[in-house]
Coordinates of C-alpha atoms and ligand atoms in Angstrom, one line a residue:
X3 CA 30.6 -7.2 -5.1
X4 CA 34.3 -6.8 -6.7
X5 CA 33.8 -4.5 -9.5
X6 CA 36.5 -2.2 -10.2
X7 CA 38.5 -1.1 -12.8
X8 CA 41.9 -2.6 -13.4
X9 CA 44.0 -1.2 -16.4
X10 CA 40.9 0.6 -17.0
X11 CA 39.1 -2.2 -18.2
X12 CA 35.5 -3.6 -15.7
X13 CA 36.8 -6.2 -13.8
X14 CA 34.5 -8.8 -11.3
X15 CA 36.0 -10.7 -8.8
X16 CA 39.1 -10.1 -11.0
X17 CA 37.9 -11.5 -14.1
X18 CA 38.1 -8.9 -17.2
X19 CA 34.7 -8.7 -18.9
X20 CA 35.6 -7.2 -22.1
X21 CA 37.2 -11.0 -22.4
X22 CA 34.1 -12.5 -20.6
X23 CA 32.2 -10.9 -23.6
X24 CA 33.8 -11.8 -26.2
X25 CA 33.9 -15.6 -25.0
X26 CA 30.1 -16.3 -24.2
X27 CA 28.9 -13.2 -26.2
X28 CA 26.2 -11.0 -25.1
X29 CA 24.0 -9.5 -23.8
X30 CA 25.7 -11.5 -21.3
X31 CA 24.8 -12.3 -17.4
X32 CA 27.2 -12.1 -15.4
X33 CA 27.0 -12.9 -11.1
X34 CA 29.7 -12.5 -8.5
X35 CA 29.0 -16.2 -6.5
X36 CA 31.2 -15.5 -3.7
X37 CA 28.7 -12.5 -3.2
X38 CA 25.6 -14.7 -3.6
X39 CA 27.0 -16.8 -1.0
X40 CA 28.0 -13.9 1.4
X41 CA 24.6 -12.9 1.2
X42 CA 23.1 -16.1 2.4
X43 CA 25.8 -16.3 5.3
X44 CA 24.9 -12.9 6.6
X45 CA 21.4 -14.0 6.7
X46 CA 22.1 -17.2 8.9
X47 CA 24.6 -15.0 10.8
X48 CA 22.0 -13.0 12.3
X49 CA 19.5 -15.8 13.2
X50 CA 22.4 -17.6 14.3
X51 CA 23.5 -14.8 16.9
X52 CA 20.3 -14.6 18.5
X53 CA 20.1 -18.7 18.6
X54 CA 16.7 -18.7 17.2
X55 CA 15.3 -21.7 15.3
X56 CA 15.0 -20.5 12.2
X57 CA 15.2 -21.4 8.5
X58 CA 16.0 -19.2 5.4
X59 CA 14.6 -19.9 1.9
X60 CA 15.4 -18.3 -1.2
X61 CA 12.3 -17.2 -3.1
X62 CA 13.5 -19.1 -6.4
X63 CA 11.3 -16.4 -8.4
X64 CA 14.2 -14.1 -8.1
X65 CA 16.5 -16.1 -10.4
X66 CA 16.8 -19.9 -10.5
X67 CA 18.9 -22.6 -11.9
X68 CA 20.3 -25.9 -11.7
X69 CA 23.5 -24.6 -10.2
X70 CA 22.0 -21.8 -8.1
X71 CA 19.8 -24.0 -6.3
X72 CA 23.0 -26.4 -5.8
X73 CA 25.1 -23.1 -4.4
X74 CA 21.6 -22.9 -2.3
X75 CA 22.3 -26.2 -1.1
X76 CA 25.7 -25.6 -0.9
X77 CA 24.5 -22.6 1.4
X78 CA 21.9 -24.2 4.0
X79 CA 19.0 -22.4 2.4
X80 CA 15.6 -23.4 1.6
X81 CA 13.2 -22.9 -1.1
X82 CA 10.3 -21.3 -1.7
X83 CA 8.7 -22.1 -5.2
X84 CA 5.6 -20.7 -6.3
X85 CA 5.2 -23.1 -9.7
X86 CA 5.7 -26.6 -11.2
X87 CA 8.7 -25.8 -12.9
X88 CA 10.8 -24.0 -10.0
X89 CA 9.9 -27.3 -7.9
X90 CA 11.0 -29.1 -10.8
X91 CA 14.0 -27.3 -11.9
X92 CA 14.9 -27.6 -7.5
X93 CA 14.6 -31.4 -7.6
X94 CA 16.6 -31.7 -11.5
X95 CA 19.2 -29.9 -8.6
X96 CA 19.0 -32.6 -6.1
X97 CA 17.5 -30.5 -3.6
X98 CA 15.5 -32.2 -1.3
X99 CA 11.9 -32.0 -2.1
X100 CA 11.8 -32.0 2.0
X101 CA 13.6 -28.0 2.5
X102 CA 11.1 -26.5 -0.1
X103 CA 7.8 -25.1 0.3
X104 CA 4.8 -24.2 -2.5
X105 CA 3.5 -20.6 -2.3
X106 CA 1.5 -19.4 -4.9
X107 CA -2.3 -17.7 -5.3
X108 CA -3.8 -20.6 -7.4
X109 CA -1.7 -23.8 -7.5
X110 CA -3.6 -25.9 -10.1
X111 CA -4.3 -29.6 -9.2
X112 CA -2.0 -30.7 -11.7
X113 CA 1.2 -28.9 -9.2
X114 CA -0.2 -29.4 -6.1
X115 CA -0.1 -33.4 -7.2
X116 CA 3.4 -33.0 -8.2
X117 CA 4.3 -31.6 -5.2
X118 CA 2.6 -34.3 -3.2
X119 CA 4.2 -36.7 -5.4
X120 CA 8.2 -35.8 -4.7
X121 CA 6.8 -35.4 -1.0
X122 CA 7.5 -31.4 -0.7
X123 CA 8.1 -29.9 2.8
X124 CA 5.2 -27.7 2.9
X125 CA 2.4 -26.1 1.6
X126 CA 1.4 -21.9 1.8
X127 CA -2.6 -22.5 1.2
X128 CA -3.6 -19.4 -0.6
X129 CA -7.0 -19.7 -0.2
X130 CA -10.6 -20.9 1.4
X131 CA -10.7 -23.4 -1.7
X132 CA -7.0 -24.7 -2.1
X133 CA -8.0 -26.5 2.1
X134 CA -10.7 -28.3 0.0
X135 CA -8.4 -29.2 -2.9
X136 CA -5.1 -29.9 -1.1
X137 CA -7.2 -32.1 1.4
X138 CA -8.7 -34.2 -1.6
X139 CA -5.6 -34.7 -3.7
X140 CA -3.0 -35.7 -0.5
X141 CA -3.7 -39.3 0.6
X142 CA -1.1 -38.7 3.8
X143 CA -0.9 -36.1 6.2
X144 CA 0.4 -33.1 4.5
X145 CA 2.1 -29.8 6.7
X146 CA 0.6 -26.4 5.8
X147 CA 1.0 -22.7 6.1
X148 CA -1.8 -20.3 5.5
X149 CA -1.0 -17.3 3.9
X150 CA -2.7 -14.3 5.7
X151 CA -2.9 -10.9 4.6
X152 CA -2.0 -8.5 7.5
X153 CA -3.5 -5.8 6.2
X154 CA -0.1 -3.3 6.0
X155 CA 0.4 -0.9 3.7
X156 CA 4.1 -0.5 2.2
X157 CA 5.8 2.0 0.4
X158 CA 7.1 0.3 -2.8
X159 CA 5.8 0.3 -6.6
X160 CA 2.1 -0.7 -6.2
X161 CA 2.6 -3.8 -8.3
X162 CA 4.5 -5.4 -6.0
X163 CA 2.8 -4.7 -2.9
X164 CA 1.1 -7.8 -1.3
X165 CA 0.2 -6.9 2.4
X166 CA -2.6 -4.3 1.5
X167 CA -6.1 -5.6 2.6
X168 CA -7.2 -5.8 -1.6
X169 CA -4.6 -7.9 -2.6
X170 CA -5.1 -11.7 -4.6
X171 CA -2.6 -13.3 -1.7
X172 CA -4.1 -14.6 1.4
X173 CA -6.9 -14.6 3.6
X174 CA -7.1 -11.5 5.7
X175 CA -7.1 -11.6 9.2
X176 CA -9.3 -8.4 9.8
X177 CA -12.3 -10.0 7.6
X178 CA -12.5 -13.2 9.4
X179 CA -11.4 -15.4 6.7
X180 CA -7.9 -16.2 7.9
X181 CA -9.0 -17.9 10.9
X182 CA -12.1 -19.5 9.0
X183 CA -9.4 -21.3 7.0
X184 CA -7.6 -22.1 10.0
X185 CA -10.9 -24.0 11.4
X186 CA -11.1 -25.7 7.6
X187 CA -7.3 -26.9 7.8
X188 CA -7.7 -28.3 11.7
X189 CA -11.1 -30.0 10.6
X190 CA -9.5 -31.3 7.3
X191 CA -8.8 -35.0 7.0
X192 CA -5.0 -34.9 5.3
X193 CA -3.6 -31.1 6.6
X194 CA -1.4 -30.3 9.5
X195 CA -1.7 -26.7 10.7
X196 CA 1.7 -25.6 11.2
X197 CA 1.3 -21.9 11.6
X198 CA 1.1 -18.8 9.2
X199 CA 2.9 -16.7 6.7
X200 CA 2.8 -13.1 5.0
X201 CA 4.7 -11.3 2.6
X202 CA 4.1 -7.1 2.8
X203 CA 5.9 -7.1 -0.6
X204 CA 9.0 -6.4 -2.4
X205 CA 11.8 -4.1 -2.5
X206 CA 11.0 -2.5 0.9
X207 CA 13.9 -0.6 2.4
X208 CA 12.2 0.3 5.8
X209 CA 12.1 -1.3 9.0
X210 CA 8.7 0.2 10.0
X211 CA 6.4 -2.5 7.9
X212 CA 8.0 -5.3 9.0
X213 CA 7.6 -4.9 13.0
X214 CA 4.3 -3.3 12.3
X215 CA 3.2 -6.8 10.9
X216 CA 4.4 -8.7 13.9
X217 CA 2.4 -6.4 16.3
X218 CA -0.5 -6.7 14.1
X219 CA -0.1 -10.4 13.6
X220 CA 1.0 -11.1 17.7
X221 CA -2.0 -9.2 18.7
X222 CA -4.3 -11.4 16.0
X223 CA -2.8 -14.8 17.6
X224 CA -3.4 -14.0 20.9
X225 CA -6.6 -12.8 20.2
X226 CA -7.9 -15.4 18.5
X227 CA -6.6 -18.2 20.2
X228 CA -4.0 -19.9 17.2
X229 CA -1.2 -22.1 18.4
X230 CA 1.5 -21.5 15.6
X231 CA 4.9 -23.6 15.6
X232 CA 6.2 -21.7 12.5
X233 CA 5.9 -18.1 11.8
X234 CA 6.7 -17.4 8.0
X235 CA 7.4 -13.1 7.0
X236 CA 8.3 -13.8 3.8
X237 CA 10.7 -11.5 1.8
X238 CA 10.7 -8.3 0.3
X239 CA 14.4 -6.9 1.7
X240 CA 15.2 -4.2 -0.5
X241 CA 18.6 -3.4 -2.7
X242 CA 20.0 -0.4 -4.1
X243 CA 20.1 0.1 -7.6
X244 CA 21.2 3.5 -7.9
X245 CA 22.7 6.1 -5.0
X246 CA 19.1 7.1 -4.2
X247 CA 18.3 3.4 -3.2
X248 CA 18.3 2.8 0.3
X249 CA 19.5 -0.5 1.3
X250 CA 17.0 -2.6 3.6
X251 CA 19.4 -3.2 6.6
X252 CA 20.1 -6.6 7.4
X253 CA 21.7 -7.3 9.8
X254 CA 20.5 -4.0 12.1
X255 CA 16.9 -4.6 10.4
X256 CA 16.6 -8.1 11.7
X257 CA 18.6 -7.5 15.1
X258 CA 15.2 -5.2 15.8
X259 CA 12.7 -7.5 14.4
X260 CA 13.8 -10.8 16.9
X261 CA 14.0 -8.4 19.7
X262 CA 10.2 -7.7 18.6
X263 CA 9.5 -11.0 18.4
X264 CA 10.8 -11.9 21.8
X265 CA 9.4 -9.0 23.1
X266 CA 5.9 -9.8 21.7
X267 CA 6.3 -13.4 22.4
X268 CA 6.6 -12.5 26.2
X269 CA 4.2 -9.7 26.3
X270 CA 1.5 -12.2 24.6
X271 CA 3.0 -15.6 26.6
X272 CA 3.3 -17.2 22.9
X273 CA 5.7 -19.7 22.7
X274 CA 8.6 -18.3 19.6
X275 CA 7.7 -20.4 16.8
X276 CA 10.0 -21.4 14.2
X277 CA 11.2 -18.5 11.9
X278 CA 11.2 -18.4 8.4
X279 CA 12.2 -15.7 6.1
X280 CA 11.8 -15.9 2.4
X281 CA 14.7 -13.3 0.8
X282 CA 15.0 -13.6 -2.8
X283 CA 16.5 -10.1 -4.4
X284 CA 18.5 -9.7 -1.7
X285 CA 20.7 -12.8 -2.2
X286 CA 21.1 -12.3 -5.7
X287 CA 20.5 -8.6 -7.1
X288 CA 23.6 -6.8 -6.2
X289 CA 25.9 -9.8 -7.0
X290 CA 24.5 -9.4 -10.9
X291 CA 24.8 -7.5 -14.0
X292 CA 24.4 -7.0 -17.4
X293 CA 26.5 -7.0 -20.4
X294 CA 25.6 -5.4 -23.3
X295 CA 27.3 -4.4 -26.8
X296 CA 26.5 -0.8 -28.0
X297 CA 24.8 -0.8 -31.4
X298 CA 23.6 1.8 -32.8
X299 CA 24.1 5.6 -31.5
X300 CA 21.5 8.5 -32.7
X301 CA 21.8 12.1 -31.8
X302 CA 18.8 14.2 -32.5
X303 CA 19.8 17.4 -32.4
X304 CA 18.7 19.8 -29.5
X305 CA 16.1 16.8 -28.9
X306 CA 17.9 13.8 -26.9
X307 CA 20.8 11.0 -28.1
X308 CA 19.6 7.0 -28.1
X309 CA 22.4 4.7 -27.3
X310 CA 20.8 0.7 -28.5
X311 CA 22.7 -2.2 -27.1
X312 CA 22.3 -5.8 -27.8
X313 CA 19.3 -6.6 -25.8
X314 CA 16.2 -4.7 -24.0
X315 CA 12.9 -5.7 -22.7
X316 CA 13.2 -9.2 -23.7
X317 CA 16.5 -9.4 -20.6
X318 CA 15.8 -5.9 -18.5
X319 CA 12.1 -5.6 -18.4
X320 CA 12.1 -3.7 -14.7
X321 CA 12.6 -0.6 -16.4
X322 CA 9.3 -0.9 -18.8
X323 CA 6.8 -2.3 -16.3
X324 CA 8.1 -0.5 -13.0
X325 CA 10.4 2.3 -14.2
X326 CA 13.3 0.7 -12.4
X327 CA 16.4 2.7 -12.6
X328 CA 19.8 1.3 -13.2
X329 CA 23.1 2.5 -13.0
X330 CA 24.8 1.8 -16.6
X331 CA 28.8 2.2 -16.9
X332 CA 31.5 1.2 -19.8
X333 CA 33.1 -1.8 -19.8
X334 CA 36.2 0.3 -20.7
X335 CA 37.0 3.0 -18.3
X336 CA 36.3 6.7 -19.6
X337 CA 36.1 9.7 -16.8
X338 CA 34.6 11.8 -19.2
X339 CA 31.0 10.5 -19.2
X340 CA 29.6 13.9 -20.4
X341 CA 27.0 12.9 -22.7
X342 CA 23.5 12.3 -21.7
X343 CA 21.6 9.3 -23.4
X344 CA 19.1 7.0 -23.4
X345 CA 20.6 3.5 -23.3
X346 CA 17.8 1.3 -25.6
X347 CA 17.3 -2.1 -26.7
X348 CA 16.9 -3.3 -29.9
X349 CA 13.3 -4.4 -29.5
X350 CA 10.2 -2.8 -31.6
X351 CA 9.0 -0.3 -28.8
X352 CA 9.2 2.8 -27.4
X353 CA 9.4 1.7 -23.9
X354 CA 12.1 -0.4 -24.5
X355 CA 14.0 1.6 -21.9
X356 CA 17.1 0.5 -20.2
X357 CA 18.4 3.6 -18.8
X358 CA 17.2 7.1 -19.5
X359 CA 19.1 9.6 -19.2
X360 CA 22.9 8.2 -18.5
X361 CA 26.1 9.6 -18.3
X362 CA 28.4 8.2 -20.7
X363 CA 31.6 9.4 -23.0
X364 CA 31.0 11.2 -26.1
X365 CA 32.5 9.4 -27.9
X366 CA 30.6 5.9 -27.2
X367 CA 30.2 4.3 -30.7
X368 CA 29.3 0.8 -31.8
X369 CA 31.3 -2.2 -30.4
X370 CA 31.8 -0.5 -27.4
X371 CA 30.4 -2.9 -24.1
X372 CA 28.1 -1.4 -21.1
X373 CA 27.4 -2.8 -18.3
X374 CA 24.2 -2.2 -16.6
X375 CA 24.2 -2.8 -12.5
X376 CA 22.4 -5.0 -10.3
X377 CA 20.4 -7.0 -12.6
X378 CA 20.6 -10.3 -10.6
X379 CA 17.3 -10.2 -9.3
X380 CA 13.8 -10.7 -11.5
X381 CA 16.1 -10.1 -14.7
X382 CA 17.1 -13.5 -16.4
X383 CA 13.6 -15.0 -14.4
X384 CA 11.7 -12.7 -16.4
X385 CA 13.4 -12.5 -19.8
X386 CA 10.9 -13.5 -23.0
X387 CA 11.5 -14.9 -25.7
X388 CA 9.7 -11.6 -27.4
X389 CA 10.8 -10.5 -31.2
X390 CA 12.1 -14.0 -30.8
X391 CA 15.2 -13.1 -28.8
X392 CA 17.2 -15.6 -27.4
X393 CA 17.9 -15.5 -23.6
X394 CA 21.3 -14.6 -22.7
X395 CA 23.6 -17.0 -21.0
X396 CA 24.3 -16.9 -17.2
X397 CA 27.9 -17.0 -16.0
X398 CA 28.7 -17.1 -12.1
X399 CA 32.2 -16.2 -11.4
X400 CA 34.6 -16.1 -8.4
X401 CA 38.1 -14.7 -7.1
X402 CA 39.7 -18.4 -8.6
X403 CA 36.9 -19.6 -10.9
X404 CA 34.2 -18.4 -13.9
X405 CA 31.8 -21.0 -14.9
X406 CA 29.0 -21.1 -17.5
X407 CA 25.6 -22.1 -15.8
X408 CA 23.0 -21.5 -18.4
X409 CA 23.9 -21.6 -22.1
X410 CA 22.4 -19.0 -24.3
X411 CA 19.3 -20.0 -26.4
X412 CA 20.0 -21.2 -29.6
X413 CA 17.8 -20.5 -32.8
X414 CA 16.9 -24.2 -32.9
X415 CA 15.3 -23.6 -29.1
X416 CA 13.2 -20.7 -30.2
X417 CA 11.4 -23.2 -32.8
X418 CA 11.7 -26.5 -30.8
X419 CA 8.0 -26.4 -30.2
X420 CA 6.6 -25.4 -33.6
X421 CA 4.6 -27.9 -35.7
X422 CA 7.2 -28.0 -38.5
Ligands
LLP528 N1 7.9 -14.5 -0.7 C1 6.8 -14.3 -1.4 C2 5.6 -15.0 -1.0 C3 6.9 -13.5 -2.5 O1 5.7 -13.3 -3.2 C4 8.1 -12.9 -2.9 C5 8.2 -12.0 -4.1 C6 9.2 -13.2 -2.1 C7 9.1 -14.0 -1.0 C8 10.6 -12.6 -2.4 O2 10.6 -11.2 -2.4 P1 12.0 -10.5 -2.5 O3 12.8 -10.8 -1.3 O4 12.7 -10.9 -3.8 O5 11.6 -9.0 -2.6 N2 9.2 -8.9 -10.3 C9 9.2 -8.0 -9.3 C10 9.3 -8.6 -7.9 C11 8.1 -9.5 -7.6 C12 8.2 -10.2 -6.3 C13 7.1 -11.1 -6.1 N3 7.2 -11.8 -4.9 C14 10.4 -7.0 -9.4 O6 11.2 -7.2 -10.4 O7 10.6 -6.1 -8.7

C-alpha cells in the first residue's frame, strides 16, 4: 500500500487525507484499490504458474459492496457468500449468480430458495440435514460441496478457529459423518456431489496447518473411496497488523501447498481436482484504514492518558471482541510520538478500545486526524449501528482516481424502519 508522508501530511496512493477528511468527513474508510487488485493478481499468479485449474473466490464476509464485487469481477474472482444479503448485494453488482457459492452453518429455506432461484453456482452443505432440505427445495439438479471438518488444530484467536473437531462447521471426517453425508448427497434426488471443502480458520500465518490438512484430507479420500472433482481449502491467509504480525506467505506458502497436492495426488493415484481457495482478509486488510478525528484528550495523572476519536466499537470492533492490535499514526507528521495513550471511541463502554497503549505527540489535541492501519478486513462488514452511530462512508482510491463507494448513513437511515 502507498502510504507515506508527503509535506508531512498521510498521503495514499498520492491522495492527501487530511483533504479526504474534510470532504467525506469521518471516521472515514479509506482503501488503496490498486492494492486490492494486486492482491487478487498475486493470487491467480501463483495458480497460474503451476497451470493448475483453479478458481479464487473472495469470502465477501471480509468487506462487501456494490463496487467491490464489480472490482471482483473486474479481477476474475469468485464469491463465496455465506447469507441472503451478500448473494443479493453480488447479484445488485451484476455478478453472475453462476461464479458464487453459498457457505454457511444453517442456511434457512427462505436463502437456500433464493439462491436456487438466481441459479447460484454452488452449494457448501453444512450439514446431515441441509442434504434433506437442499434436496426438497431444488426442483433441478443442483452442484454441492460438503463442508468437512478435518479435525486440525490452528493457532489463531479461538473464535475464529473452524477446523477443530468441536466446531458448528461441517461434518467430521474422523466421526463418520462426513462420508455419511456424502452417501445422502449421491442417493439424493436433485444434488450433484462435486467434492469437499474446509476452512482451518482465520488469520493463520503458518504454513504447517494448511499441508497438514491436505495429508489428512488425501489420506481420508483414498481411504474411503470418494471421487472428488473439486477440492475447496477455504481461507484464513493471515495479514500483519502490527510489526509482530507475521505475514501468511503467499506466494512461497502456496508454491509448497500445490507441490503437496501433486505430490499427494501421485502418492494416492487421485486425479488433481479443481482448486479453490476462499481468501477474504488477505485481499482487502492491508489495502484499508481508518480515519478518525481526535476528540477529546484526558490525562490522569500518574494513572494513563485517553485519546477519543470520532468513532469506536460501532467501526473497529476487532479490538473489543478479539483484542486485535492496530498500529495508529497522525494524519499530520510528528517524530516526536512520546506520549503513551489509549486511543478510544466515543461509545458508552469501557472496552471501547481502539488502541492501547500508542505512541503519539504530546501535543495531540482535538481536531487533530489519526489514522488507524489495516482495517480493510471484518471492519466496515461488522460496524453496528450501536448508540445509533451512523456507519462511515467507504472511499476506494488510486494513483489517478478517489471515488466514494458507500455513502455514510444518514440520520433519516438510522430511523427508516421505526413505526413513526
Ligand atoms: N471461507 C470460510 C468458510 C470462512 O468461514 C471464512 C472466514 C473465509 C473463507 C475467509 O477467511 P479469511 O481469508 O478472511 O481469513 N471476524 C473475524 C474473522 C471471521 C472469519 C470467518 N470466516 C475477524 O475479524 O478476525
Amino acid at each position: 500500500m502507498t502510504l507515506e508522508y508527503i509535506n508531512n501530511e498521510l498521503h495514499m496512493n498520492g491522495h492527501a487525507l487530511n483533504q479526504l477528511a474534510e470532504q467525506y468527513g469521518t471516521p472515514l474508510f479509506v482503501y488503496d484499490e490498486d492494492g486490492i487488485r494486486s492482491q487478487c493478481r498475486k493470487y491467480h499468479s501463483v495458480f497460474e504458474q503451476e497451470s493448475l485449474d483453479y478458481s479464487i473466490s473472495y469470502a465477501s464476509k471480509a468487506f462487501t459492496s456494490v463496487q467491490m464485487v464489480k472490482l471482483l469481477q473486474e479481477e476474475d474472482m469468485k464469491l463465496d457468500v455465506v447469507s441472503r444479503g451478500e448473494l443479493y448485494t453480488a447479484i445488485q453488482a451484476g455478478f453472475p449468480a453462476s461464479h458464487i457459492h453459498f457457505h454457511g452453518n444453517n442456511k434457512t429455506a427462505e436463502e437456500i430458495s433464493y439462491a436456487l432461484d438466481v441459479g447460484i453456482g454452488l452449494f457448501v452443505v453444512d450439514a446431515m440435514d441441509e442434504v434433506a432440505l437442499l434436496d426438497q427445495l431444488a426442483d433441478q439438479p443442483v452442484d454441492v460441496l460438503l463442508r468437512i471438518n478435518p479435525g486440525i488444530d490452528v493457532n489463531t484467536h479461538s473464535y475464529i478457529q473452524t477446523g477443530q473437531e468441536d466446531s458448528k462447521f461441517g461434518l467430521s471426517i474422523h466421526n463418520g459423518t462426513a462420508l455419511e453425508a456424502i452417501t445422502a448427497i449421491k442417493n439424493s434426488r436433485n444434488l450433484n456431489f462435486k467434492g469437499v471443502h474446509y476452512h482451518l480458520g482465520s488469520q493463520i500465518d503458518e504454513e504447517g496447518p494448511f499441508l497438514k490438512a491436505l495429508d489428512v484430507v488425501f489420506e481420508w479420500l483414498s481411504k474411503s473411496g470418494i471421487d472428488i472433482e473439486i477440492l475447496n481449502m477455504g481461507g484464513g491467509y493471515g495479514v500483519r497488523y502490527t510489526e509482530v504480525d507475521t505475514r501468511y506467505p503467499i506466494e512461497k506458502g502456496f508454491a509448497n501447498i500445490i507441490s503437496r497436492l501433486k505430490a499427494l495426488s501421485a502418492e494416492y493415484d487421485i486425479p488433481l481436482p479443481h482448486i479453490m481457495i476462499e481468501p477474504g482478509r488477505s485481499i482487502v486488510a492491508e489495502a484499508g484504514i481508518t480515519l478518525y478525528e481526535v476528540g477529546v484528550v484526558k490525562d490522569i495523572p500518574g494513572v494513563s492518558r485517553y485519546v477519543s476519536v470520532d468513532g469506536g466499537m460501532s467501526d473497529h470492533i476487532r479490538t473489543p471482541l478479539y483484542g486485535a492490535e492496530y498500529e495508529v499514526v497522525t494524519v499530520k507528521e510528528n517524530k516526536n510520538q512520546s506520549m503513551n495513550a489509549n486511543v478510544v471511541g466515543k461509545l458508552c463502554e469501557s472496552g471501547d478500545i481502539v488502541r492501547k497503549n500508542a505512541a503519539l505527540p504530546e501535543d495531540i489535541r482535538r481536531g487533530d486526524l489519526v489514522a488507524v492501519k489495516t482495517t480493510g478486513a471484518y471492519h466496515y462488514s461488522m460496524a453496528s449501528n450501536y448508540n445509533q452511530m451512523m456507519k462511515p462512508a467507504v472511499i476506494f482510491t488510486s494513483r489517478d482516481n478517489v471515488r466514494e463507494i458507500i455513502r455514510r448513513q444518514s440520520l433519516e437511515q438510522l430511523i427508516q424502519n421505526d413505526i413513526k
